[in-house]
Amino acid sequence: MATSVFINEFHYDNTSTDIGEFIEIAGPAGTDLTGWRIVRYNGTNGLVYTTPAANETLSGLIPDQGNGFGTVVINYPSNGLQNGAPDGFALVNNLNQVVQFLSYEGSFTAVDGPAAGLVSTDIGVSQPDTEAVGASLQLTGTGTTYEDFAWARTATNTSGAANAGQIFSGVSGPVEPLINEFVFDHTGTDTNEFAEIFGTAGTDYSRYTLLQIEGDSSSTLGRITTAQTLGSTDANGYWTTGFLNNIYQNGTQTLLLVEGFTGSVNQVIDTNGDGVVDVTPWASVVDGVAVTDGGAGDRTYSPVVLAPSYDGNSQRVGGASRIPNGTDTDTAADWVRNDFDLAGIPGFAGTPVEGEALNTPGAANAVVEAPPPPVNLTAIYDIQGAGHSSALAGQQVATTGIVTAIDSNGFYLQDAVGDDNIATADAIFVFTGGAPTVAVGDGLQVAGTVSEFTPGGASTRNLSTTQIGGSLTITTLSTGNVLPAAVLLGQGGRVPPTENIDDDAFGSFDPVTDGIDFFESLEGMRVTAQDLRVVNGTNGFGEIFGVVDNGVGATGLSTRGTLNLSPDDFNPERVQIQLDSGVFNFALPEVNVGDNLGDVTGVVNYDFGNFQIVATEDFTGNVQSAGLQREVSTLTKGSDQLTVASYNVLNLDPNDGDGDTDVANGQFAAIAQQIVSNLNAPDIIALQEVQDNSGSTNDGVTAANVTLQTLVDAIAAAGGPTYAFIDNTFITNNASGGEPGANIRTAYLYDPSRVDLVEGSVATIGSQGSGEAFAGARLPLIATFNFNGEAVTLVNNHFSSKGGSAPIFGTAQPFEARQEDPTVNGSVDQRQAQSQVVQDYVNGLLGSDPTASVVVLGDLNEFEFVSPVAGLESAGLTNLTNTLPENERYSYIFQGSSQAIDHILVSDSLVATAEYDAVHVNTELAESLQASDHDPVLARFTIEAPNVITGTAQSDVLVGTDKNDTILASGGPDIVTTGGGRDQIVYTSTNQTGATLTDFEVGADKLVFTNLLASIGYTGSDPLADGLVQIRSLGNSDRTQLSLELNRVGGGRTQFTDFITFQGVDAAALNNTENFVF
């Protein structure tokens, strides 16, 4: 079948950013395109795409741009047409029928939308990404239909006009006008007679005259009874006489359309009554049609004669229409008699009979269609069924319901009554592919194809939603209906499950106990979330999460109002409220955790891995604030108390020209103020997500010294100390993940007035090389600090993110039981490998010194109960997160669930005095109020300053305490008993010989020889290896002798001096640098 209205030209790709994209439609002039539209398709998944938005619905008439044809154009914003391989679009008419389904760079099968199930036609030419701006793909050749032309690539587009190399050889109406329809006689008094002329749209036909010639056998036979001069055709190509009253005769008559008429009414053209025209007062006869009632002696003057039996009907013809419109073969077969009772004329019911023509003056001719067969209706709840997909998918159905909400590409239809079965949803989404023409409250009958639509495609592991689409037939049965009552979510209605999302991998459908089944059973329906309490403040996606009944009955609520997840409870009761401006547009309120929204009404939808209530009513007037305040930690530093924090500072950088404005928007100032006022200016701060000096500008810069100094300055300006910083100089460019060019990393701030950085201690572990644990991730940053004489080693981490995780309400179930599965918990395997690197490092430290003070901290991107974090405890660490009550363990909120992904773990030497606080200053607030999407975490450790015990110049008995002591050796042969704790015995002179240590504890106590070795000029790093220190057992006793070679450094002869005798110490165990400070 020839395609008369068709896609004629388009542009979809050019060098750099795609601009000037368009689709041009061509067709006969005067064609009404109202209700026609273009539907864009992504060829990768076969799905309709609608972003960026464009007005793809056509209206009005095709203009005449030459030879009776013209074009109309749809323009798109930048990147409006996808340029993958393949992509395409469908031209859909006002009956939702696909006229064309074209693609470029290959073909594909449509999955949804009006072309669902159809295979696209590849046009065979394409545009490369090097194409110049202004080029296009267009049809060339000569003809009148799509099939007459061929596609070609051209450097210059002709948008809005006939293409270069394209000639339209035909016209939409006849070259000369035609008598297209007439009515001489009809039921009752002939008050609605008319004649219709069809020609080229907008054309002056005043040189033509329509003549009525008497044909009945009488004295007026062959006489011109009426002569009507034509005017101009309208935009559709029609000219009519208007309704006439008894102007046309009811017997045998002939209509002649003539050009150049010079005669007059009552002039006889058949002078002898033989049926042959004798007088021709015109230049030419353009068209003619005659009607005869079969009377004896009647005459007609046109080769086309419609007798009573010309179509098998014995009744005389009262009126007739050319079918199809404008058909002209100069035979009676061109004509179909009109309904005699004026079906089609306003005010007349008519008695239309199948096959007759409707009366359509000034409009396209049409025949009476056979009435459609009775429709077998399937209730919406039977289409939905008790499950996550419809058993009727792929089948044609018809159903009825009330429109409850309208979206930009479809509408929600709900059964007016429902079936009182909580397992079956009473509503469904009807996908129209473009803006629907229905209204809320309309009662409709909808026929179409049932399908399962998966947002984003099956690879996302999203659930599917049941919808009706394809070639739709929508019939309005009523308007202004009261909407079906909203299902109440909460006490007195249906209460969401509080523990299980799905516990049987979809083995059974349990809407009472399984959250994923509960919301599926409400798909598309109107619901009201009762007394909704906020558990996740307003975010940038127009989302608010809450729990019904003001939280009564919810499990995992924290004291501040968040909903915390736990190993066997991932919070199925959370309810997502979604602002969708295409459905109902209002100003979504900025709310925080604990606020109450009152009752929220909307329709249940599923998108981005979550069921959501798309609000259909404005609830902002019901919002009650809980007055949430940022938390101020009670953990403060003291003379014997070291405070250590971890803070993910959310891609912090000082370059406001890189697309974000961390300086101008106050992020530096806000974080600084939190550090000073809410964290009490910790002694050491481990930072994550510090970007380089140029931010996300991909310029090869890797250093972050400006970023860190800007934060240091902001802290000082906020009244805090002047911190020193440690940048992570071990990373390489674009190797750490995050934004390209930003080089996020771990780093430290520390207060040099409180702690000392141990020289040479800054290091990293692992590698960012391909296949290594930290490939595409952040390298840990290690540093050791001295506080009150205690060395504390920190390992600052930012493990790989959970990006790529399956949605919690998705197809991978049971979700909570599969947290060790990387296909469910994204990159858990990479975090396991990163954790193992840290474990190995910590094991090495504690293996050498079991009493070492070690802190492993940072954004570990994992819950405390999953192996990358839980595994660190096997290295001899204690996770301070677990010291908090279970419902208070959170530093982050994701999709309504509070959770701990930032942690501080410590070795045994620090556990006893450790105190811990997750300081909630960000995550509970609306996103616009946050300085970061993480809360900082803070730990405090009591590390008392060592007791100093000083000997005299005499022989002393020096006795330490059970605390950490510093014992300063004297000049005589002292007897030293260190006591408990981790003690240091300090020697500064070669004269301090002959001492006895009675209880030296290998691995805990240390001998400090720094000044002693300096006094003899030693500049090496390991006097044990260099042979200056000699350790040997004394006979069969439990004593060990340490001797020093005091003369070698000065070049003297080799001579060892006995320096210290140890009681109860193994010589081999003592002979280790871990027991010394050189």
Short mmCIF file of C-alpha atoms in Angstrom, two decimals, residues 431-596:
data_model
loop_
_atom_site.label_atom_id
_atom_site.label_comp_id
_atom_site.label_asym_id
_atom_site.label_seq_id
_atom_site.Cartn_x
_atom_site.Cartn_y
_atom_site.Cartn_z
CA PHE A 431 0.74 3.62 27.63
CA THR A 432 -0.14 6.03 24.82
CA GLY A 433 3.40 7.05 23.88
CA GLY A 434 2.40 10.71 23.78
CA ALA A 435 0.19 13.15 25.62
CA PRO A 436 -3.18 11.46 26.27
CA THR A 437 -6.38 13.23 25.27
CA VAL A 438 -8.40 11.89 28.22
CA ALA A 439 -9.27 13.64 31.46
CA VAL A 440 -9.22 12.58 35.10
CA GLY A 441 -12.67 11.23 35.92
CA ASP A 442 -13.35 9.92 32.43
CA GLY A 443 -14.94 6.51 32.26
CA LEU A 444 -13.21 4.67 29.41
CA GLN A 445 -13.24 1.47 27.48
CA VAL A 446 -9.67 0.70 26.43
CA ALA A 447 -8.57 -1.99 24.02
CA GLY A 448 -4.92 -2.79 23.45
CA THR A 449 -2.11 -5.24 24.11
CA VAL A 450 -1.02 -6.30 27.58
CA SER A 451 2.72 -6.04 28.15
CA GLU A 452 5.26 -6.02 30.96
CA PHE A 453 7.41 -2.88 30.95
CA THR A 454 10.74 -2.98 32.77
CA PRO A 455 12.09 0.53 33.45
CA GLY A 456 15.63 0.74 32.12
CA GLY A 457 15.52 -2.79 30.70
CA ALA A 458 16.01 -6.22 32.23
CA SER A 459 19.72 -5.64 32.89
CA THR A 460 18.80 -3.21 35.69
CA ARG A 461 17.17 -6.06 37.66
CA ASN A 462 14.14 -3.80 38.05
CA LEU A 463 10.70 -5.30 38.37
CA SER A 464 8.28 -4.94 35.49
CA THR A 465 4.97 -3.14 35.54
CA THR A 466 1.89 -4.36 33.73
CA GLN A 467 0.46 -1.99 31.16
CA ILE A 468 -1.85 -1.81 28.16
CA GLY A 469 -0.35 -0.35 25.01
CA GLY A 470 0.30 -1.06 21.38
CA SER A 471 -2.43 -0.04 18.94
CA LEU A 472 -4.99 1.40 21.33
CA THR A 473 -8.71 1.93 20.90
CA ILE A 474 -9.99 4.32 23.55
CA THR A 475 -13.69 4.98 23.86
CA THR A 476 -15.10 7.53 26.27
CA LEU A 477 -18.13 6.09 28.06
CA SER A 478 -18.69 8.90 30.55
CA THR A 479 -17.03 11.96 32.06
CA GLY A 480 -16.76 13.64 35.46
CA ASN A 481 -16.93 10.42 37.45
CA VAL A 482 -16.09 10.26 41.14
CA LEU A 483 -12.69 8.56 41.46
CA PRO A 484 -12.45 5.13 43.08
CA ALA A 485 -11.73 5.42 46.81
CA ALA A 486 -8.02 5.47 47.68
CA VAL A 487 -6.76 2.43 49.60
CA LEU A 488 -5.66 3.50 53.07
CA LEU A 489 -2.07 2.50 53.93
CA GLY A 490 -1.87 2.25 57.70
CA GLN A 491 -3.93 1.21 60.69
CA GLY A 492 -7.54 0.76 59.64
CA GLY A 493 -6.47 -0.13 56.12
CA ARG A 494 -3.57 -2.12 54.69
CA VAL A 495 -0.40 -2.02 56.81
CA PRO A 496 2.91 -2.48 54.95
CA PRO A 497 5.05 -5.44 56.09
CA THR A 498 7.89 -4.40 58.41
CA GLU A 499 10.57 -7.09 57.97
CA ASN A 500 10.46 -9.17 54.78
CA ILE A 501 11.01 -7.73 51.35
CA ASP A 502 10.83 -11.21 49.84
CA ASP A 503 11.84 -14.35 51.68
CA ASP A 504 11.30 -17.03 49.05
CA ALA A 505 12.78 -15.71 45.79
CA PHE A 506 9.26 -15.09 44.42
CA GLY A 507 8.27 -18.66 45.19
CA SER A 508 4.90 -17.47 46.44
CA PHE A 509 2.92 -14.25 46.28
CA ASP A 510 2.51 -12.99 49.85
CA PRO A 511 1.16 -9.42 49.93
CA VAL A 512 0.55 -9.62 53.67
CA THR A 513 4.09 -10.57 54.73
CA ASP A 514 6.39 -9.59 51.82
CA GLY A 515 6.89 -5.90 51.08
CA ILE A 516 7.64 -6.45 47.39
CA ASP A 517 4.37 -8.33 46.97
CA PHE A 518 2.44 -5.83 49.11
CA PHE A 519 3.23 -2.91 46.81
CA GLU A 520 2.84 -5.02 43.65
CA SER A 521 -0.72 -5.77 44.73
CA LEU A 522 -1.38 -2.00 44.68
CA GLU A 523 0.26 -1.27 41.33
CA GLY A 524 -1.34 1.71 39.62
CA MET A 525 -3.99 2.14 42.32
CA ARG A 526 -5.00 5.23 44.23
CA VAL A 527 -3.69 5.03 47.79
CA THR A 528 -3.43 7.31 50.80
CA ALA A 529 -0.36 6.95 53.03
CA GLN A 530 -1.73 7.77 56.46
CA ASP A 531 0.04 10.13 58.86
CA LEU A 532 3.35 9.82 57.02
CA ARG A 533 6.48 10.45 59.09
CA VAL A 534 9.64 11.39 57.20
CA VAL A 535 12.63 9.02 57.48
CA ASN A 536 14.64 10.52 54.58
CA GLY A 537 14.45 14.24 53.84
CA THR A 538 13.60 15.76 50.47
CA ASN A 539 16.25 14.87 47.88
CA GLY A 540 17.19 16.30 44.51
CA PHE A 541 15.11 13.72 42.64
CA GLY A 542 11.82 14.99 44.05
CA GLU A 543 11.58 12.13 46.53
CA ILE A 544 10.61 11.87 50.18
CA PHE A 545 10.65 8.60 52.12
CA GLY A 546 8.49 7.97 55.15
CA VAL A 547 6.61 5.47 57.28
CA VAL A 548 2.87 5.45 57.88
CA ASP A 549 1.06 5.94 61.19
CA ASN A 550 3.76 8.37 62.32
CA GLY A 551 6.10 5.41 62.66
CA VAL A 552 3.97 3.32 65.03
CA GLY A 553 4.72 -0.32 64.28
CA ALA A 554 7.78 0.39 62.12
CA THR A 555 10.91 -1.57 63.04
CA GLY A 556 14.36 -0.01 63.23
CA LEU A 557 13.39 3.56 64.12
CA SER A 558 16.23 5.51 65.70
CA THR A 559 15.79 8.05 68.46
CA ARG A 560 16.14 10.83 65.88
CA GLY A 561 13.55 9.28 63.54
CA THR A 562 15.54 7.45 60.87
CA LEU A 563 14.67 3.92 59.76
CA ASN A 564 17.76 1.80 60.24
CA LEU A 565 18.44 -1.38 58.31
CA SER A 566 19.81 -4.51 59.95
CA PRO A 567 21.08 -7.86 58.65
CA ASP A 568 17.62 -9.39 58.31
CA ASP A 569 15.49 -6.25 57.89
CA PHE A 570 15.96 -3.93 54.89
CA ASN A 571 12.84 -1.90 55.70
CA PRO A 572 9.99 -2.98 53.43
CA GLU A 573 7.68 -0.56 55.25
CA ARG A 574 9.34 2.58 53.88
CA VAL A 575 7.07 4.49 51.50
CA GLN A 576 8.48 6.69 48.72
CA ILE A 577 6.58 9.84 47.81
CA GLN A 578 7.42 11.04 44.31
CA LEU A 579 6.88 14.40 42.67
CA ASP A 580 6.13 13.84 38.97
CA SER A 581 5.32 17.18 37.37
CA GLY A 582 3.87 15.36 34.37
CA VAL A 583 1.20 13.87 36.63
CA PHE A 584 0.64 16.60 39.22
CA ASN A 585 2.88 19.61 39.61
CA PHE A 586 3.28 21.41 42.91
CA ALA A 587 6.09 22.77 45.06
CA LEU A 588 7.46 19.73 46.90
CA PRO A 589 8.21 20.81 50.47
CA GLU A 590 11.73 20.74 51.89
CA VAL A 591 11.36 18.37 54.85
CA ASN A 592 13.73 16.69 57.30
CA VAL A 593 13.74 13.43 59.23
CA GLY A 594 10.98 13.38 61.84
CA ASP A 595 8.69 15.83 60.05
CA ASN A 596 5.13 14.69 59.41
#
